[in-house]
């Protein structure tokens, strides 16, 4: 294609504007990398209170456009960052988006999320018309944007500006599907015939993600392994059948790492920078980490095993709980940084005092501490039940902090099994979701750590891994091109 591809991202969060999870990192990074590769990318997201009050000032670019909720027209405005080269456009309708949070409070989801995101999805057409932007590809993310492929097929057939657009739906985590009561279906502005097995119906409820999965031209997930796993019932959250029926249009494209932020050679948030060749700095970070967590200085030569995580069932804390007493009976230290479910907060608060100087716990979201942990720890634990991609294991590799992970999703795709005999590999993996299997991987790692020469080799392998965004962006660009050329 001679001219540049025009791509419209539709998503509900992006750094630095609004973030609840990994989705925001992808949407806040990938568009810029695609731009560098020659694509003309725009991103549409809601104008939340935190965007309006955020560090980057915005300016009004369109007023009184017309979106829809069911059959009702609702006006909205559009804002864009006032300076800098940010291809972002924000949909303003205060009634829906000017709230303290994105999707809900700790007491639960906002009651009108269907209204909020079906309205948001309806704004794509008037925004493209207003900007005179005719997308070749509309790249939708997660359930919040899943109505867009449905609208393109069933509401906007006559709209010239969108008539060539192909759609891609990226599933960042299949566990979140956008489920709503059937009674709200009229608010979507779709014919009831679409509330069926071949449409948005799911056990007599509305399932927005399913709608996107049925009608998008291509579906992607954030690792190859996860794209395979979600086609089986164990990982499919009830949608494995739909995914199998779309298997030929389903692709896995691994997320990238922003090495501007996450490189030990130039990390501004750690006390001492280091590299594979000049590894000495890592010991200084370890000392600082031991101090930050009040760990026993006498254990300085023992390994630190770390976790940075949302405290959620997905992340395998039941396995951690099961192995913890035996683990901490050895000469080693464990540090945990996380926030999330109340039950895990209570559990960690109970455990920490049992192992003074050996188990450090901080219940917080703390980016600077996350950097110090990556830099100062020796091993990183991710015993996840499932992991669509996972970022921390990739950061850990870069910082020579050897990952011990369950062989699932993106973890399986990014960590190569270590073989101390041949000196190959980058980490330790286990397959069965059992404390025994996890303990097996931990023991293998602890044994390897005892041979410092072998361990150094492992660290060097790990630090030389490259999961840069350029690779992911090229893969997306190839997919877009295949779609536009009608070969996908
Ligand atoms: P998920 O998106 O499932 O939460 P990922 O590993 O893909 O898991 O991404 C999590 C991101 O959030 C990483 O960048 C990680 O460093 C960061 N993170 C998670 N919990 C914390 C925390 N308590 N403090 C600081 N950073 C955190």
XYZ file of C-alpha atoms and ligand atoms in Angstrom:
515
model
C 0.000 0.000 0.000
C 1.525 3.289 -1.082
C 0.021 5.583 1.548
C 0.323 5.185 5.297
C -2.138 2.942 7.068
C -4.734 4.848 9.092
C -5.474 3.173 12.406
C -7.994 4.187 15.054
C -7.449 2.773 18.551
C -10.537 2.588 20.744
C -9.778 1.901 24.385
C -10.882 2.747 27.897
C -7.470 3.568 29.401
C -3.946 4.631 28.456
C -0.887 5.890 30.324
C -0.214 8.631 31.273
C -3.875 9.679 31.217
C -5.702 6.924 33.128
C -4.615 3.455 34.257
C -5.949 0.479 36.131
C -3.830 -2.259 34.501
C -1.575 -3.526 31.720
C -4.087 -2.393 29.050
C -3.116 1.204 29.806
C 0.572 0.446 29.168
C -0.220 -1.069 25.780
C -2.530 1.734 24.622
C -0.168 4.377 25.966
C 2.843 2.965 24.113
C 1.902 0.999 20.998
C 0.362 3.933 19.046
C 3.624 5.900 19.276
C 5.690 2.929 18.080
C 3.257 2.316 15.201
C 3.596 5.982 14.287
C 7.370 5.590 14.177
C 6.836 2.685 11.779
C 4.815 4.934 9.473
C 1.182 4.400 10.466
C -1.218 7.320 10.989
C -2.678 6.427 14.393
C -5.362 8.131 16.487
C -6.614 6.975 19.858
C -10.106 7.542 21.210
C -10.830 7.198 24.927
C -13.184 8.711 27.517
C -12.515 12.066 29.139
C -12.452 10.893 32.743
C -12.149 13.272 35.664
C -8.515 12.173 36.023
C -7.792 13.030 32.378
C -9.378 16.461 32.788
C -7.403 17.139 35.968
C -4.273 15.289 34.826
C -0.769 16.649 34.252
C -1.254 17.047 30.497
C -3.571 19.996 29.738
C -6.180 19.422 27.056
C -7.981 21.632 24.614
C -11.468 21.451 23.102
C -11.455 20.415 19.428
C -15.112 19.640 18.723
C -18.375 20.554 20.404
C -21.876 19.241 20.411
C -21.324 16.109 18.356
C -24.070 13.518 18.459
C -23.637 10.101 20.058
C -26.316 7.585 20.954
C -27.664 5.530 23.780
C -30.202 3.155 22.296
C -32.486 5.317 20.170
C -31.678 8.526 22.058
C -29.214 11.138 20.781
C -26.769 12.466 23.363
C -24.385 15.370 22.763
C -20.671 15.201 23.531
C -17.478 17.224 23.116
C -13.993 16.135 22.085
C -10.695 17.173 23.668
C -7.093 16.562 22.696
C -3.785 17.209 24.519
C -2.937 20.901 24.175
C 0.726 20.305 23.374
C 3.155 17.533 22.535
C 2.777 14.930 19.866
C -0.043 12.888 21.412
C -2.512 11.413 18.907
C -5.223 11.153 21.610
C -8.846 12.282 21.475
C -11.068 12.242 24.540
C -14.852 11.931 24.516
C -16.420 14.276 27.051
C -19.819 13.661 28.509
C -19.554 14.529 32.194
C -22.607 12.488 33.203
C -20.763 9.303 32.189
C -17.072 9.948 32.640
C -16.433 12.693 35.158
C -16.083 10.344 38.114
C -13.315 9.526 40.542
C -12.669 6.052 39.094
C -12.742 4.376 35.687
C -15.124 1.440 36.132
C -16.271 1.412 39.729
C -15.371 1.853 43.380
C -14.145 -0.812 45.851
C -17.839 -1.391 46.604
C -18.476 -2.548 43.058
C -18.807 -1.603 39.415
C -20.685 1.540 38.422
C -24.338 0.606 37.808
C -24.365 2.199 34.363
C -21.220 0.741 32.753
C -23.250 -0.607 29.859
C -24.683 2.855 29.215
C -21.249 4.472 29.591
C -19.403 2.220 27.182
C -22.142 1.693 24.618
C -22.401 5.490 24.413
C -18.592 5.706 24.129
C -18.617 3.137 21.300
C -21.332 5.110 19.477
C -19.067 8.177 19.319
C -16.548 6.605 16.911
C -18.587 7.456 13.819
C -19.241 11.158 14.617
C -15.626 11.618 15.770
C -14.216 10.167 12.531
C -16.624 12.343 10.525
C -15.629 15.427 12.476
C -11.899 14.768 12.122
C -12.242 13.688 8.499
C -10.349 10.559 9.522
C -11.154 7.485 7.448
C -9.601 4.511 9.253
C -8.329 1.434 7.436
C -8.306 -0.430 10.729
C -10.181 0.126 13.977
C -8.274 -1.571 16.787
C -10.560 -2.163 19.766
C -9.410 -3.197 23.235
C -11.297 -5.338 25.739
C -15.027 -5.392 26.486
C -15.291 -1.616 26.812
C -14.705 -1.218 23.046
C -16.232 -4.518 21.925
C -19.426 -2.973 20.596
C -17.518 -1.181 17.855
C -17.186 -4.256 15.562
C -20.892 -4.970 16.196
C -21.907 -1.406 15.310
C -19.769 -1.456 12.207
C -21.649 -4.482 10.873
C -25.126 -3.706 12.160
C -25.565 0.045 12.618
C -23.150 1.923 10.436
C -23.367 0.094 7.094
C -24.255 3.310 5.247
C -21.459 5.447 6.732
C -18.937 6.145 3.967
C -16.171 7.188 6.312
C -16.108 3.756 7.956
C -16.995 1.569 5.013
C -13.480 0.314 4.381
C -12.528 -0.156 8.007
C -11.470 -3.609 9.215
C -11.669 -4.346 12.923
C -9.203 -5.942 15.328
C -10.223 -6.835 18.879
C -7.456 -7.362 21.416
C -8.350 -9.366 24.518
C -6.050 -8.354 27.362
C -7.733 -10.570 29.961
C -10.593 -12.917 29.113
C -11.839 -12.898 32.699
C -13.357 -9.437 32.169
C -16.185 -9.682 29.647
C -18.676 -6.865 30.266
C -21.709 -8.873 31.434
C -25.049 -7.079 31.831
C -28.715 -7.884 32.389
C -30.705 -8.769 29.278
C -33.248 -6.027 30.096
C -30.646 -3.432 29.100
C -30.313 -4.774 25.556
C -32.479 -1.989 24.006
C -29.887 0.543 25.235
C -27.403 -0.870 22.730
C -29.479 0.278 19.754
C -29.305 -3.172 18.147
C -31.970 -5.482 16.808
C -33.081 -8.194 19.250
C -32.056 -10.782 16.652
C -28.459 -10.051 17.767
C -29.273 -11.278 21.255
C -28.671 -14.898 20.327
C -26.112 -17.657 20.326
C -24.432 -16.105 17.261
C -24.469 -12.656 18.829
C -24.171 -11.032 22.243
C -26.154 -13.532 24.302
C -24.365 -15.500 27.027
C -26.405 -17.573 29.486
C -29.318 -15.165 29.065
C -27.143 -12.113 29.761
C -25.519 -9.537 27.485
C -21.817 -10.255 26.940
C -20.123 -7.333 25.196
C -16.762 -9.071 24.727
C -18.510 -11.951 22.993
C -20.112 -9.481 20.579
C -16.678 -8.185 19.677
C -15.303 -11.700 19.318
C -18.083 -12.705 16.931
C -17.952 -9.629 14.692
C -14.313 -8.433 14.672
C -12.349 -9.250 11.531
C -9.419 -10.429 13.645
C -8.934 -11.181 17.330
C -5.631 -10.943 19.141
C -4.410 -11.794 22.618
C -1.236 -10.593 24.271
C 0.806 -13.800 23.957
C 0.760 -16.791 21.625
C 0.395 -19.297 24.455
C -2.620 -17.453 25.901
C -4.271 -17.406 22.464
C -4.023 -21.219 22.481
C -5.013 -21.713 26.109
C -8.231 -19.691 25.903
C -9.549 -22.135 23.318
C -9.800 -24.848 25.974
C -12.452 -24.899 28.732
C -9.954 -24.595 31.609
C -8.928 -21.095 30.470
C -11.889 -20.144 28.263
C -14.223 -18.584 30.858
C -17.172 -20.034 28.973
C -16.066 -18.462 25.677
C -13.661 -21.176 24.511
C -16.260 -22.450 22.020
C -16.628 -19.012 20.428
C -12.848 -18.687 20.279
C -12.464 -22.109 18.668
C -14.989 -21.111 16.040
C -12.781 -18.083 15.274
C -9.466 -19.926 15.593
C -8.276 -19.007 12.088
C -8.679 -15.294 12.898
C -7.131 -15.503 16.369
C -3.513 -14.396 16.836
C -1.115 -14.002 19.750
C 1.119 -10.931 19.764
C 3.297 -10.519 22.830
C 3.279 -7.162 24.603
C 6.528 -5.268 24.643
C 8.525 -3.668 27.423
C 9.217 0.035 27.607
C 12.990 -0.186 28.031
C 13.167 3.593 28.463
C 11.685 3.025 31.912
C 12.869 -0.489 32.643
C 16.620 -0.823 31.990
C 19.150 -1.273 34.806
C 21.740 0.722 32.814
C 19.724 3.951 32.975
C 17.048 3.451 35.637
C 16.702 6.743 37.523
C 14.682 5.212 40.331
C 17.387 2.885 41.709
C 20.412 3.739 43.859
C 22.982 2.118 41.520
C 22.739 1.407 37.812
C 24.278 -1.791 36.436
C 24.582 -3.931 33.331
C 25.467 -7.520 32.417
C 29.123 -6.461 32.079
C 29.186 -4.245 35.173
C 27.065 -6.210 37.544
C 28.490 -4.803 40.792
C 25.711 -2.186 41.121
C 23.172 -4.917 41.707
C 24.637 -5.630 45.156
C 24.123 -1.984 46.181
C 20.495 -2.218 45.164
C 20.182 -5.428 47.153
C 21.525 -3.664 50.231
C 19.056 -0.794 49.728
C 16.200 -3.249 49.242
C 17.137 -5.107 52.446
C 17.055 -1.813 54.281
C 13.736 -0.750 52.755
C 12.173 -3.988 54.002
C 14.071 -4.142 57.255
C 15.625 -7.499 56.425
C 18.310 -9.158 58.513
C 21.745 -7.831 57.374
C 23.312 -11.157 58.337
C 21.451 -12.755 55.432
C 23.237 -10.548 52.918
C 24.661 -13.551 51.022
C 21.306 -15.345 50.900
C 18.949 -14.834 47.951
C 15.974 -12.460 47.956
C 12.848 -13.889 46.325
C 10.412 -11.165 45.245
C 6.836 -10.607 44.136
C 5.228 -7.418 42.788
C 1.632 -8.075 42.009
C -2.037 -7.324 42.153
C -3.194 -9.393 45.111
C -5.725 -11.455 43.186
C -6.525 -15.168 42.793
C -5.097 -15.094 39.260
C -1.599 -14.546 40.638
C -1.223 -17.827 42.546
C -1.064 -16.607 46.156
C -2.611 -19.841 47.391
C 0.502 -21.628 46.109
C 2.711 -19.044 47.797
C 0.837 -19.548 51.074
C 1.306 -23.306 50.804
C 5.084 -23.223 50.257
C 5.925 -20.235 52.458
C 6.676 -21.982 55.813
C 9.060 -24.485 54.260
C 10.641 -21.855 52.079
C 11.285 -19.456 54.937
C 12.771 -22.239 57.049
C 15.798 -21.895 54.744
C 18.444 -19.189 54.581
C 16.668 -16.765 52.259
C 14.455 -13.692 52.241
C 11.094 -12.995 50.606
C 9.776 -9.522 49.734
C 6.248 -8.801 48.554
C 4.769 -5.573 47.144
C 1.104 -5.537 46.218
C -2.415 -4.281 46.653
C -5.716 -5.889 45.902
C -8.163 -8.181 47.605
C -8.802 -7.649 51.286
C -8.310 -11.336 52.205
C -4.736 -11.225 50.901
C -4.003 -8.004 52.807
C -5.086 -9.729 56.013
C -3.128 -12.892 55.263
C 0.092 -10.985 54.563
C -0.336 -8.817 57.653
C -0.562 -12.030 59.703
C 2.422 -13.737 58.078
C 4.981 -10.921 58.146
C 5.505 -10.821 61.942
C 6.110 -14.596 62.010
C 9.363 -14.230 60.052
C 11.114 -11.054 61.265
C 14.020 -10.007 59.086
C 13.154 -12.671 56.499
C 9.715 -11.815 55.117
C 9.091 -8.223 54.046
C 5.581 -7.109 53.064
C 4.363 -3.763 51.743
C 0.726 -3.304 50.885
C 0.949 -0.406 48.445
C 1.151 0.579 44.803
C 4.653 2.016 44.641
C 6.436 2.315 41.303
C 9.792 3.413 42.749
C 9.829 0.454 45.138
C 8.885 -1.844 42.237
C 12.052 -0.662 40.445
C 14.187 -1.211 43.547
C 12.796 -4.720 43.945
C 13.540 -5.625 40.327
C 17.054 -4.240 40.735
C 17.861 -5.670 44.158
C 16.189 -9.094 44.273
C 17.773 -12.337 43.027
C 14.660 -14.243 41.991
C 11.153 -13.210 40.972
C 8.071 -15.355 41.624
C 5.025 -15.516 39.315
C 3.123 -18.745 40.042
C 0.049 -17.476 38.144
C -3.046 -19.577 37.476
C -3.173 -17.860 34.115
C -1.225 -14.904 32.697
C -2.287 -13.314 29.384
C 1.181 -11.747 28.996
C 2.698 -10.534 32.251
C 5.198 -7.705 32.401
C 7.121 -8.272 35.578
C 8.842 -11.427 34.382
C 10.152 -9.457 31.394
C 11.366 -6.620 33.630
C 12.982 -9.229 35.904
C 14.919 -10.748 33.013
C 16.343 -7.348 32.126
C 17.463 -6.783 35.721
C 19.060 -10.231 36.067
C 16.421 -11.210 38.624
C 15.754 -14.795 37.661
C 12.043 -15.566 37.168
C 10.421 -18.640 38.690
C 7.100 -18.920 36.898
C 4.248 -21.216 36.049
C 4.428 -22.301 32.402
C 1.255 -20.518 31.322
C 0.379 -17.722 28.861
C 3.006 -15.057 28.385
C 5.151 -16.536 31.149
C 5.680 -19.684 29.083
C 6.438 -17.575 25.999
C 9.082 -15.377 27.631
C 10.981 -17.544 30.130
C 13.211 -20.325 28.805
C 13.867 -23.255 31.151
C 17.320 -23.044 32.713
C 19.642 -25.968 32.246
C 22.620 -25.514 34.580
C 24.458 -28.367 32.830
C 24.559 -26.582 29.465
C 24.335 -23.024 30.788
C 21.266 -22.271 28.663
C 17.894 -20.794 29.639
C 16.691 -17.788 31.590
C 14.499 -19.021 34.449
C 12.667 -21.858 36.207
C 9.239 -23.111 35.169
C 6.655 -25.510 36.564
C 3.520 -26.823 34.899
C 1.010 -28.299 37.355
C -0.816 -25.787 39.512
C 0.233 -27.500 42.761
C 2.411 -26.508 45.741
C 4.631 -29.528 45.002
C 5.338 -28.420 41.441
C 6.002 -24.851 42.586
C 8.309 -26.101 45.350
C 10.162 -28.203 42.757
C 10.945 -25.105 40.662
C 11.929 -23.117 43.755
C 14.299 -25.865 44.902
C 15.893 -26.100 41.468
C 16.490 -22.339 41.498
C 17.881 -22.330 45.040
C 20.216 -25.176 44.147
C 21.451 -23.326 41.062
C 22.002 -20.163 43.118
C 24.548 -22.036 45.246
C 26.869 -22.254 42.235
C 27.561 -18.559 41.702
C 29.378 -19.111 38.424
C 26.414 -20.906 36.929
C 24.055 -18.320 38.373
C 26.032 -15.473 36.797
C 25.687 -17.191 33.427
C 21.925 -17.454 33.928
C 21.747 -13.758 34.792
C 23.664 -12.898 31.646
C 21.310 -14.970 29.490
C 18.339 -13.271 31.136
C 19.698 -9.742 30.758
C 20.340 -10.210 27.046
C 16.672 -10.966 26.263
C 14.900 -8.369 24.135
C 11.140 -7.861 24.297
C 11.029 -4.385 22.828
C 7.808 -2.830 21.539
C 9.189 -2.598 18.007
C 8.746 -6.350 17.556
C 5.133 -6.257 18.733
C 4.312 -3.182 16.681
C 5.671 -4.804 13.500
C 3.514 -7.853 14.159
C 0.400 -5.664 14.544
C 1.292 -3.750 11.409
C 1.588 -7.019 9.450
C -1.806 -8.097 10.696
C -3.363 -4.735 9.738
C -1.862 -5.014 6.249
C -3.165 -8.535 5.735
C -6.635 -7.385 6.779
C -6.615 -4.368 4.506
C -5.354 -6.408 1.563
C -8.120 -8.930 2.217
C -5.750 -11.788 2.925
C -6.793 -12.303 6.503
P -1.480 -7.400 35.510
O -1.707 -6.508 34.310
O -2.217 -8.705 35.476
O -1.664 -6.693 36.824
P 1.298 -7.428 34.633
O 2.515 -8.136 35.133
O 0.980 -7.596 33.183
O 0.076 -7.856 35.537
O 1.457 -5.877 34.890
C 1.438 -5.345 36.158
C 2.092 -3.991 36.142
O 1.732 -3.261 37.312
C 3.591 -4.069 36.165
O 4.100 -2.936 35.509
C 3.893 -4.042 37.674
O 5.192 -3.612 37.960
C 2.874 -3.086 38.157
N 2.450 -3.314 39.548
C 1.570 -4.233 40.002
N 1.398 -4.106 41.334
C 2.190 -3.090 41.726
C 2.446 -2.453 42.987
N 1.849 -2.860 44.096
N 3.302 -1.426 43.015
C 3.914 -1.003 41.889
N 3.715 -1.555 40.679
C 2.862 -2.574 40.586
